[in-house]
Each structure stands twice: as C-alpha cells, then as structure tokens.
C-alpha cells in the first residue's frame, strides 16, 4: 500500500497545520494572526467552546470504555481518541475465530456509547504538556492508498488508556507467518485461514504428510486467550470438521507451546492441572517449558531443538507497549507507565493512565480486563468529584483492586472459574461463564444476539463459508 | 502478494501433474506406468470408483446450487468445482453493505447443502472433451503468499454454471478506484469504506468542500443491485448517520449514473417512474443517459463533460464473461455459451450450461437468479431421468422460463413488485418482498437469523464499527 501525505486543503502538498475554521479554536491551536475564514457551523460540541473542562481519553478498550460510560458529561467535554472506533468485549474474542459467535456480537461502537461525546479516529503520537495539547495522526483507508492526516487537540485532563499490543519478543518471523489474536480483524483473518487450511487439505492431490502439516494448528502462549482459542478450535473440529470434512479429522492436531512451566499460570494450581487433563482428553497437546526460537513459513523452531510444522500459527504470547509510550518522558516499568495510587502519571494532577499501558507503583497487577475496568472506574469517579476551582480539593479515591474471579473456557461446555470464594471447573463453571458474560455484555443488542449466536452454532453448527 | 508455484510434493519446484494415490484413479488421470505408492484410505466418494456416473458441476451460484440440491445422489457421483465455497443469496446482498443484514445471514456453505457431495475449491481453466476431463487451478491463501495448485478431474456429465463477473466495459480506473458489488467480500469492503468515509469526514480539519467529496457516493448502473444499494445507503444515512454523525448528514449525496434512458429498465414503466419519484424524495440523484468515461481516484468523468467527485464509488454496470468461457471452443453470443432448448452446449449430450454464463438459442433471457435457478432445475430433472444405458433414451424436458415476478427494494420500507399478475409498489410490496425472500431462503438457520437481523437493525440501528 502506498502511503500518501496530504493536508485536506492541499492534497499531495506539504502538510499544513493551519486550521481556518472558527469553531475549532477551542480544541485546536490557531496561529494568533490567522483570521477565521468560514462562518461557524453546527458540529460536535468540541468544535465549540463548551465552557466545560476538556477531557481527552486515549483508547477504546476496557479502561477507556468504563470512563466514557461513567464520566459526568455535564462537567466534561469528552473527546475519545482511538484508531479503533469500537469497544471489543475481549473475553469472547477466541470463540469468534471459529464462528461459535459472530464478530459483531462482541463489539460496541464508541459513538453510540452515550450522547454528547466526541470521537476522532486518530492515534496520539505525542503529548505537549506545556501547551496541554496532543498531536495525533491517522491513516485513512482509501482503497489501495492510505491518507495520512494530522491534528492537534487541547486538553485540560488527559487519560492514557491505549492498552498494549501483541509482543513478538524479538522472535524472527512471527509477524510474517503468525496471526495475533488481539483485535477483531485478527479473529477474522484466523477464521478464514482455518477454513482455507481445511479446503487446501481436502484438495485431491495432497499427501498425508502434507495434510498433517496443513492441519497442524500451533498456538504460542499459555494464557487464557491461547487456551480458549485452542478449546474453541477443538470444539469446531469435534463438531463441525468431523461432519463436513470427515476424512480430514484424523489429520488435525492442536499444539499449545508455553515457555513457562504451566499454562494458565494466573489460575489456581488445581485448575491449571484440570486444564491439562481436559486438553489431553481432547487431544490438544500442551508443551510447557518450551519457547519458540524462530518462525518459518510453515514451521516453528523450538527451544528443545524440535520442529513444529503448522498450517496456521497463532501467537498470543504476551503484550508489549505501544509506540506512544516509548516516546513519553514519564517514569516507566517494563515499558508501562508508572502511576501512583490515584492513577496519576508522573505526579501530574491532570494526566491519568489506566489499563495494560500502566502499572501501579508497588502494586503490579496482571494486564486483565478486570483491572483495566476498575481503574477506569476509579479515574471516572475522581474526575467526576474533582473541582474546577484550584482552591477546593475534594478527597480523591485511592485505586484498590478487587479481585472478582476469572474464567477460562476449556472446550466441550466446560470452563474454569478461579474466584475469591473458591474454584470450580467443568460444566457448572461453563454455565457460570455464560451467565456472567451475558450479564457483563454492555448493550441490550448484544445481550439478545449472543444467545442467538450460541443457539445457532449449537443447533446448526458453525458456518464454514470463507469470504 | 507474491504468487508462488508449487506442487505439493515438491514445493517451489516445477509443477508436477503426477498423482500417486490409488484412490484418485477414478477421478484423476494416472500415467499407466506409475505404481500407487500409498494404501487406500477413507476419503470422499470421488476418491473411490463409486460405480455411479461422475457429474461435475462448475460453479456455486443459483443454477449450480439448484442442481446440487435436486440431483439424484444415488445416481450421480457429484463433484462441485468452485473458487467460492458457499452459495450467496444475491437479492439480499445490497442490504449487507450497510449492516441492515449481517454477511453470514445470506450464505449457505456448499458442503452442507447435502450429504455425499464432493467439493473442491478450484476454478476450471480448461475442458478436454476427448478425455472427458477438466483442468482446474486454485490459489490458496497462505498469509501473504498464494499457493497455486493444479488438478485434473474426470467427468461423465459436466455442467458449466460459472456465472459472470462484473464488467468494466473498458472504462479506465474502475478496477482501481471503484468497488464491485457481486460477492460478499465486495459488500464487506464497501461497508468498511462507507464507515471510513464518515470517520474521515468527521475529522476536525476537513473543509466543507472536502466533506462533500468524501460523503459523495457514486453508484454506476441502474439495475436492481445499484438501485437497492442506493436505497440501503439512504436508509443507513437517514436512520443512523443522522443519529451518530448528525453534523455530517447535510453533506451526504448519493448519485446513480445510468447510461440508458431509465433505471430498472427490466421493470414495468410505472414502477421505474415510481422509483425515480421515490428517490427524488430521498434526495438520491438519478442521472440517466450518462455514461462514465473515466474513473480517477476521487472523481468520475462523465459523458456530458461534468465531473462527479466521490468518496466511495460502487460499480454495478453489468456483467462480462469469466475467463474460462473465452477459452472454450463452443458457439457463443456476447461471450455467453449458446445452449439448445435442453440447455446442452454445442450439441453435446454430456455438457450442459445454466445461468449467466449461457444464453438459450433464439430465447435470450435476462441474467437473473430466477432464470438461473429454473435452468438448474431443468438440468437436474433431465439428468435424474436420463439413463446410463445408451440404448434407452428417456424423453427430455425442454427448458421453458416461467416468469414469477421480481422485486426491487427502494428504501424506507418500500419496494417494487413486477409480476405476471400485475405490479405493486410501496409498503405492501415491501411486505411481500420480506415474505417472499424469507420463504426463498434455503436453510432454517438463515430463516431464523434474517428476521433477527432485521429486528436488530430496526430496533437498535446498524452497527457503525469498522474492523
């Protein structure tokens, strides 16, 4: 794809930072000498000077979405900056890769989260603390070309909730030959790839050996995402492949490669063991204490010297910071922003951070949706109760993480539940898993659609169309 | 994307045509001197010699799908050859471009159409009549690279139902800058592009003029697909854009460009006029007697000398034959195979054709789903009643087209119905449209899902997430 730089006013010419619309004065910086050239026109509130404090939230994940939903919109002029225009209900992402759920059942558009919010499909690249403004860029899809655009936005309060990206940890070939499993677009690629593997393997001239390679699914990482992906894939094979590609079923293999001594290390030991047992029954091979040295086009070189051939490789081995964080001048730990107990960054009173991109000082928590959401909640509460007048300082809440428990789906209507009240596993946990996530889903739309999709794939099987 | 040639047995090396699996003997040609190297193994029936006549169907559209569903599987060893592994319910395709319906609600996988059929994801490139075999090739997606594969298949009876592809009619720039609307993947691209246009236009630094360009939707062609796409897009704008991008709504324009004197020329005159009136009300501009001379990156040059700027261009101006047809030695008319009243190609008794790729001698019919399906039905009936013994010739049915009427959706819960019993328009027609298509939908799954999707978009609006 060609990358084309252009300002809107002078396509192809040198990028121009000038903004000549009066309405933008409130949010974007204007050279003082420049005169507004166009009359004021209706637009989102951030084009006008609303009189409210300007709150800019970077990101559209769990932390950001919680803030968006909880913030007092009478008090703040809210602008959300994120390249992804929807919130993704990540715990259900693995089951969309095989069509147990359909993609659009697990997302919520940011714009529809509430009225009177402003959203721009941009990524923040730089923060100018002195002028209280951020620089953003966007690459709009325009067919084969991408159109680059830049804006500046002013803020009074800023929340950095940009999350993290999938980390390759320097392993060669991962980006070229593996799929990540982080966004919905990843899930769509994986779904098409899985189906393509079965179509390829069913072609008449394929040898048994080649079939085994094409139908080898390699999953790197032993966290919940990998484990649930492997489980969903097994469900798909055991229920649908066996029906529509019966001759291929014996050639399918699923392998989970984990560098540590066990999978689901965040879960209680008995659950992790149950998972291993369950997977053994399902013929999913778990290889622990083994790391990937290099990924080739259709095989992985492992640390024990063996070669793992694959037709579809999924890489979900952990997170790494997004580029923005690297450029920020604040204290970091493992690349993540260090925040205080009020989730403030670098001691600033107007910059906060939440979610996977930050770490609370002396209180390192796992990068989970639960932590992110609770942090978002704390920030929203503190912002809602804060005063615009500098002389009045209301008491702020300290962030305290309340562990509510976590699930992992382990295939064939079984799940694990690790909770502060104890652990359960098997079918009962699966029922709790279904019930909990149905409750947690945000919109009524998805609360209706998700059970429909479950019903559909249970009764009619998963769709094997590839497009 | 790189194209890589490789045989399965010698990746990257010269393409090898040899097949060394005993089971393939029945369908694929084996050099006589070659010995089978692997034992027989279970597989689809076409890997064995089933004793039944080998029927090969090329395509997975309306005609092919009808044959697949109707053919007597006790009598024929059926193999379907098509690059698309699903049947697409084309009349509802336009409404998926804006999310009124979800993509997977209007497709049926070929493999699940019935048991005991064989499917290969290949395109036929050549027919060898003498040896009664076809040559096929496939380009499998393998990440960035494409893997080319070749096979030969033997047939006793062959049905060519490969359809047609979108035609550009030599207009420069169409393929680079416009979207076709023929497959589900096209609809997905269009949906993302529409949403990207709104996100781009809502960016703070965009001038009014640029907004008008980005939000100009140009639709080329005045057939039902174009008309229904324009109507669906209008619905989306009037219901969802107005809600989530209110400041952009005044900048939206939809233009339909048609080279002929009227749109929907296949419909009765009063209906075509009603459509024009309805569209005027909906602010959709219809420009007839105007053709497109050239398509640039963001504008079209029209035959009256004017320039039509666009942010999203959809090209649905008619069909052109697929490459296979060009290479076939049979009589053609406008690039389509000429068939006799029994739908036989070139007087052969074992090669048939149906759908958009053929034209019945002295009886030219429009390239519609209805014609294709009825032709498929006739072929299936004749094949089912034909005898394998050459001495017994049962009477064959002549193909006779029964016009059952046709719909066009014209937006805001209105539709047109042109039928042999008269015409209706407006809301009543829309109810008939909904009812008819629900009846025509193939699977129970889709008969459940489609009303759900209609309900969802009616109650909750269309999803504006882009991924």
Coordinates of N, CA, C and O in Angstrom, one line a residue, chain B residues 211-285:
Chain B
X211 N -15.6 17.6 2.7 CA -16.6 16.7 3.3 C -17.6 16.3 2.2 O -18.0 15.1 2.2
X212 N -18.0 17.3 1.4 CA -19.0 16.9 0.3 C -18.4 15.9 -0.6 O -19.1 15.0 -1.1
X213 N -17.1 16.0 -0.9 CA -16.5 15.0 -1.8 C -16.4 13.6 -1.1 O -16.8 12.6 -1.7
X214 N -16.0 13.6 0.2 CA -15.8 12.3 0.9 C -17.2 11.6 1.0 O -17.3 10.4 0.9
X215 N -18.2 12.4 1.2 CA -19.5 11.8 1.5 C -20.4 11.8 0.2 O -21.6 11.7 0.3
X216 N -19.7 11.9 -0.9 CA -20.5 11.7 -2.2 C -20.3 10.2 -2.5 O -19.2 9.7 -2.7
X217 N -21.5 9.5 -2.6 CA -21.5 8.1 -3.0 C -22.0 8.0 -4.4 O -23.1 8.3 -4.7
X218 N -21.1 7.5 -5.3 CA -21.4 7.4 -6.7 C -21.7 5.9 -7.0 O -20.9 5.0 -6.8
X219 N -22.9 5.7 -7.6 CA -23.3 4.3 -7.9 C -23.5 4.2 -9.5 O -24.3 5.0 -10.0
X220 N -22.7 3.4 -10.1 CA -22.8 3.3 -11.6 C -23.6 2.1 -12.0 O -23.3 1.0 -11.5
X221 N -24.6 2.3 -12.8 CA -25.5 1.3 -13.2 C -26.9 1.5 -12.6 O -27.0 2.0 -11.5
X222 N -27.9 1.2 -13.4 CA -29.3 1.4 -13.0 C -30.1 0.2 -12.8 O -31.3 0.2 -12.8
X223 N -29.4 -0.9 -12.6 CA -30.1 -2.2 -12.4 C -30.5 -2.4 -10.9 O -30.3 -1.5 -10.1
X224 N -31.2 -3.5 -10.6 CA -31.7 -3.7 -9.3 C -30.6 -3.6 -8.2 O -30.8 -3.0 -7.1
X225 N -29.4 -4.1 -8.5 CA -28.3 -4.1 -7.5 C -28.0 -2.7 -7.1 O -27.9 -2.3 -5.9
X226 N -27.8 -1.8 -8.1 CA -27.4 -0.4 -7.9 C -28.5 0.3 -7.1 O -28.3 1.0 -6.1
X227 N -29.7 0.1 -7.6 CA -30.9 0.8 -7.0 C -31.1 0.4 -5.6 O -31.3 1.2 -4.7
X228 N -30.9 -0.9 -5.3 CA -31.1 -1.4 -3.9 C -29.9 -1.0 -3.0 O -30.1 -0.7 -1.8
X229 N -28.7 -0.9 -3.6 CA -27.6 -0.4 -2.8 C -27.9 1.1 -2.4 O -27.7 1.5 -1.3
X230 N -28.3 1.9 -3.4 CA -28.6 3.3 -3.1 C -29.6 3.4 -2.1 O -29.5 4.3 -1.2
X231 N -30.7 2.6 -2.2 CA -31.8 2.6 -1.2 C -31.3 2.3 0.2 O -31.6 2.9 1.2
X232 N -30.5 1.2 0.3 CA -29.9 0.8 1.6 C -29.1 1.9 2.2 O -29.1 2.1 3.4
X233 N -28.3 2.5 1.3 CA -27.4 3.5 1.8 C -28.2 4.7 2.3 O -27.9 5.3 3.4
X234 N -29.2 5.0 1.6 CA -30.1 6.1 2.1 C -30.7 5.8 3.4 O -30.7 6.6 4.3
X235 N -31.2 4.5 3.6 CA -31.8 4.1 4.9 C -30.7 4.3 6.0 O -31.1 4.8 7.1
X236 N -29.5 3.9 5.7 CA -28.4 4.0 6.7 C -28.2 5.5 7.1 O -28.1 5.8 8.3
X237 N -28.2 6.3 6.1 CA -27.9 7.7 6.3 C -29.1 8.4 7.1 O -28.9 9.1 8.1
X238 N -30.3 8.0 6.7 CA -31.5 8.7 7.2 C -31.7 8.2 8.7 O -32.3 8.9 9.5
X239 N -31.3 7.0 9.0 CA -31.6 6.5 10.3 C -30.4 6.5 11.2 O -30.5 6.9 12.4
X240 N -29.2 6.2 10.7 CA -28.1 6.0 11.6 C -27.1 7.2 11.5 O -26.6 7.6 12.6
X241 N -26.8 7.6 10.3 CA -25.8 8.7 10.2 C -26.4 10.0 10.9 O -25.7 10.7 11.6
X242 N -27.7 10.2 10.7 CA -28.4 11.3 11.3 C -28.3 11.3 12.8 O -28.3 12.4 13.5
X243 N -28.1 10.1 13.4 CA -28.0 10.0 14.8 C -26.6 10.1 15.3 O -26.3 10.7 16.3
X244 N -25.7 9.4 14.6 CA -24.3 9.3 15.1 C -23.3 10.3 14.5 O -22.2 10.5 15.0
X245 N -23.6 10.8 13.3 CA -22.8 11.8 12.7 C -23.7 12.9 12.3 O -23.8 13.3 11.1
X246 N -24.5 13.5 13.2 CA -25.5 14.5 12.8 C -25.0 15.6 12.0 O -25.6 16.1 11.0
X247 N -23.8 16.1 12.3 CA -23.2 17.3 11.6 C -22.8 16.9 10.2 O -22.6 17.8 9.4
X248 N -22.7 15.6 9.9 CA -22.3 15.3 8.5 C -23.5 15.0 7.6 O -23.3 15.0 6.3
X249 N -24.6 14.8 8.1 CA -25.8 14.4 7.3 C -26.0 15.4 6.1 O -26.2 14.9 5.0
X250 N -25.9 16.7 6.3 CA -26.2 17.6 5.2 C -25.2 17.5 4.1 O -25.4 17.9 3.0
X251 N -24.1 16.9 4.3 CA -23.0 16.8 3.3 C -23.1 15.5 2.4 O -22.4 15.4 1.5
X252 N -24.0 14.6 2.8 CA -24.1 13.3 2.1 C -24.9 13.5 0.8 O -25.9 14.2 0.7
X253 N -24.3 12.9 -0.3 CA -25.1 12.8 -1.5 C -24.9 11.5 -2.1 O -23.9 10.8 -2.0
X254 N -26.0 11.0 -2.7 CA -26.0 9.7 -3.4 C -26.4 9.9 -4.8 O -27.4 10.5 -5.1
X255 N -25.6 9.5 -5.8 CA -25.9 9.7 -7.2 C -25.8 8.3 -7.9 O -24.9 7.6 -7.8
X256 N -26.9 8.1 -8.7 CA -26.9 6.9 -9.5 C -26.7 7.3 -11.0 O -27.5 8.2 -11.4
X257 N -25.7 6.7 -11.6 CA -25.4 7.1 -13.0 C -25.8 5.9 -13.9 O -25.3 4.8 -13.7
X258 N -26.7 6.2 -14.8 CA -27.1 5.1 -15.7 C -27.0 5.5 -17.2 O -27.4 6.6 -17.6
X259 N -26.4 4.7 -18.0 CA -26.2 5.0 -19.4 C -27.5 5.0 -20.2 O -27.6 5.8 -21.2
X260 N -28.4 4.2 -19.8 CA -29.7 4.1 -20.6 C -30.6 5.2 -20.2 O -30.3 6.1 -19.4
X261 N -31.8 5.2 -20.9 CA -32.8 6.3 -20.6 C -33.5 6.2 -19.3 O -34.1 7.2 -18.8
X262 N -33.5 5.0 -18.6 CA -34.2 4.9 -17.3 C -33.5 3.8 -16.5 O -32.9 2.9 -17.0
X263 N -33.8 3.9 -15.2 CA -33.3 2.9 -14.3 C -34.3 1.8 -14.2 O -35.4 1.9 -14.7
X264 N -33.9 0.6 -13.7 CA -34.7 -0.5 -13.6 C -35.5 -0.8 -14.9 O -36.7 -1.0 -15.0
X265 N -34.7 -0.8 -16.0 CA -35.4 -1.0 -17.3 C -36.1 -2.3 -17.5 O -37.0 -2.4 -18.3
X266 N -35.7 -3.3 -16.7 CA -36.4 -4.6 -16.8 C -37.8 -4.5 -16.2 O -38.6 -5.4 -16.4
X267 N -38.1 -3.5 -15.4 CA -39.4 -3.4 -14.7 C -40.4 -2.6 -15.6 O -40.0 -1.9 -16.5
X268 N -41.6 -2.7 -15.2 CA -42.7 -2.0 -15.9 C -42.4 -0.5 -15.8 O -41.9 -0.1 -14.8
X269 N -42.9 0.2 -16.8 CA -42.6 1.6 -16.8 C -43.0 2.4 -15.6 O -42.3 3.3 -15.1
X270 N -44.2 2.1 -15.1 CA -44.8 2.9 -14.0 C -43.9 2.6 -12.8 O -43.8 3.5 -11.9
X271 N -43.3 1.4 -12.6 CA -42.5 1.1 -11.5 C -41.2 1.9 -11.5 O -40.7 2.5 -10.5
X272 N -40.6 2.0 -12.7 CA -39.4 2.7 -12.9 C -39.6 4.2 -12.6 O -38.8 4.8 -11.9
X273 N -40.8 4.7 -13.0 CA -41.1 6.1 -12.7 C -41.3 6.3 -11.2 O -40.9 7.3 -10.6
X274 N -42.0 5.3 -10.5 CA -42.2 5.4 -9.1 C -40.8 5.4 -8.4 O -40.7 6.2 -7.4
X275 N -39.9 4.6 -8.9 CA -38.6 4.6 -8.3 C -37.9 6.0 -8.4 O -37.4 6.5 -7.4
X276 N -38.0 6.6 -9.5 CA -37.4 7.9 -9.7 C -38.0 8.9 -8.8 O -37.3 9.7 -8.2
X277 N -39.4 8.8 -8.6 CA -40.1 9.8 -7.7 C -39.6 9.5 -6.3 O -39.3 10.5 -5.5
X278 N -39.6 8.3 -5.9 CA -39.3 7.9 -4.5 C -37.8 8.4 -4.2 O -37.6 8.9 -3.1
X279 N -36.9 8.2 -5.2 CA -35.5 8.6 -5.0 C -35.4 10.1 -4.9 O -34.5 10.6 -4.2
X280 N -36.2 10.8 -5.7 CA -36.2 12.3 -5.6 C -36.5 12.7 -4.2 O -35.9 13.5 -3.6
X281 N -37.5 12.1 -3.6 CA -38.0 12.3 -2.2 C -36.8 12.1 -1.3 O -36.7 12.7 -0.2
X282 N -36.1 11.0 -1.5 CA -35.0 10.6 -0.6 C -33.7 11.3 -1.0 O -32.6 11.0 -0.4
X283 N -33.8 12.3 -1.9 CA -32.5 13.0 -2.2 C -31.5 12.2 -2.9 O -30.3 12.5 -2.8
X284 N -31.9 11.1 -3.5 CA -30.9 10.3 -4.3 C -31.0 10.8 -5.7 O -32.1 10.8 -6.3
X285 N -29.9 11.3 -6.3 CA -30.0 11.8 -7.6 C -29.8 10.7 -8.7 O -28.9 9.9 -8.5

